[in-house]
Amino acid sequence: MSPRDASGSSGGRATTGRATTGRAFAPGRIAVAAIVVLTLVFIFENTRHVRIRLLIPEVTMPLYLALLAMAAIGALCGGYFVRRRR
């Protein structure tokens, strides 16, 4: 008897490899969520104003805005390279 034919032993549900990949709490999603939370905590803990030099102009802004902008640019670059690889 093949595993697909043995649906009676699993309560009437057929188990396939695809059903496990759609879980809401997959290890990869938990790791990404933890990294996002830690990044946001780090960003919002650094609220003092800093001077940032962008080639020629010097800008004074809260450090959390600079960190948030760099995180967004990094996420966009990462998303671009992941899509390009597929």
C-alpha positions as a Markdown table, in Angstrom:
| # | Residue | x | y | z |
|---|---|---|---|---|
| 1 | Met | 0.0 | 0.0 | 0.0 |
| 2 | Ser | 1.5 | 3.4 | -1.0 |
| 3 | Pro | 1.5 | 6.4 | 1.4 |
| 4 | Arg | -1.2 | 8.1 | -0.8 |
| 5 | Asp | -3.5 | 5.1 | -0.4 |
| 6 | Ala | -3.1 | 5.0 | 3.4 |
| 7 | Ser | -5.2 | 8.1 | 4.0 |
| 8 | Gly | -7.4 | 6.2 | 6.5 |
| 9 | Ser | -4.6 | 6.1 | 9.1 |
| 10 | Ser | -4.1 | 9.9 | 9.1 |
| 11 | Gly | -7.7 | 10.8 | 9.9 |
| 12 | Gly | -8.9 | 11.0 | 6.3 |
| 13 | Arg | -6.3 | 13.6 | 5.3 |
| 14 | Ala | -3.8 | 12.9 | 2.6 |
| 15 | Thr | -0.3 | 14.2 | 3.5 |
| 16 | Thr | 1.8 | 15.7 | 0.8 |
| 17 | Gly | 5.1 | 17.6 | 0.9 |
| 18 | Arg | 3.3 | 20.7 | -0.4 |
| 19 | Ala | 1.0 | 20.9 | 2.6 |
| 20 | Thr | 3.9 | 21.3 | 5.0 |
| 21 | Thr | 5.5 | 24.2 | 3.1 |
| 22 | Gly | 2.5 | 26.5 | 3.6 |
| 23 | Arg | 2.8 | 26.5 | 7.4 |
| 24 | Ala | 2.4 | 29.9 | 9.1 |
| 25 | Phe | 5.2 | 29.2 | 11.6 |
| 26 | Ala | 7.9 | 27.8 | 9.4 |
| 27 | Pro | 11.4 | 28.1 | 10.8 |
| 28 | Gly | 12.5 | 30.5 | 8.1 |
| 29 | Arg | 9.6 | 32.8 | 8.8 |
| 30 | Ile | 10.3 | 32.8 | 12.5 |
| 31 | Ala | 13.9 | 33.6 | 11.9 |
| 32 | Val | 13.0 | 36.5 | 9.6 |
| 33 | Ala | 10.4 | 37.8 | 12.1 |
| 34 | Ala | 13.0 | 37.7 | 14.9 |
| 35 | Ile | 15.6 | 39.6 | 12.8 |
| 36 | Val | 13.0 | 42.2 | 11.9 |
| 37 | Val | 11.9 | 42.7 | 15.5 |
| 38 | Leu | 15.6 | 43.0 | 16.7 |
| 39 | Thr | 16.3 | 45.4 | 13.9 |
| 40 | Leu | 13.4 | 47.6 | 14.8 |
| 41 | Val | 14.3 | 47.5 | 18.5 |
| 42 | Phe | 17.9 | 48.5 | 17.6 |
| 43 | Ile | 16.7 | 51.3 | 15.3 |
| 44 | Phe | 14.2 | 52.9 | 17.8 |
| 45 | Glu | 16.7 | 52.6 | 20.7 |
| 46 | Asn | 19.1 | 54.9 | 18.8 |
| 47 | Thr | 17.1 | 58.2 | 18.7 |
| 48 | Arg | 19.8 | 60.8 | 19.2 |
| 49 | His | 20.6 | 63.3 | 16.4 |
| 50 | Val | 23.7 | 62.7 | 14.4 |
| 51 | Arg | 25.5 | 64.5 | 11.6 |
| 52 | Ile | 25.7 | 62.5 | 8.4 |
| 53 | Arg | 27.8 | 63.5 | 5.4 |
| 54 | Leu | 26.5 | 62.5 | 2.0 |
| 55 | Leu | 29.3 | 63.2 | -0.4 |
| 56 | Ile | 29.0 | 67.0 | -0.2 |
| 57 | Pro | 26.0 | 68.0 | 2.0 |
| 58 | Glu | 26.1 | 67.4 | 5.8 |
| 59 | Val | 22.7 | 66.5 | 7.2 |
| 60 | Thr | 21.6 | 66.4 | 10.9 |
| 61 | Met | 18.9 | 63.9 | 11.5 |
| 62 | Pro | 17.8 | 61.3 | 14.1 |
| 63 | Leu | 20.0 | 58.2 | 14.0 |
| 64 | Tyr | 16.9 | 55.9 | 13.8 |
| 65 | Leu | 15.9 | 57.5 | 10.5 |
| 66 | Ala | 19.3 | 56.9 | 9.0 |
| 67 | Leu | 19.3 | 53.3 | 10.2 |
| 68 | Leu | 15.7 | 52.7 | 9.0 |
| 69 | Ala | 16.7 | 54.1 | 5.6 |
| 70 | Met | 19.7 | 51.8 | 5.4 |
| 71 | Ala | 17.6 | 48.8 | 6.4 |
| 72 | Ala | 15.1 | 49.6 | 3.7 |
| 73 | Ile | 17.8 | 50.0 | 1.1 |
| 74 | Gly | 19.4 | 46.7 | 2.2 |
| 75 | Ala | 16.0 | 45.0 | 2.0 |
| 76 | Leu | 15.4 | 46.3 | -1.5 |
| 77 | Cys | 18.8 | 45.2 | -2.7 |
| 78 | Gly | 18.3 | 41.8 | -1.1 |
| 79 | Gly | 14.9 | 41.4 | -2.7 |
| 80 | Tyr | 16.3 | 42.4 | -6.1 |
| 81 | Phe | 19.1 | 39.8 | -5.9 |
| 82 | Val | 16.7 | 37.0 | -4.7 |
| 83 | Arg | 14.3 | 37.7 | -7.6 |
| 84 | Arg | 17.1 | 37.9 | -10.1 |
| 85 | Arg | 18.5 | 34.5 | -9.0 |
| 86 | Arg | 15.1 | 32.7 | -9.7 |
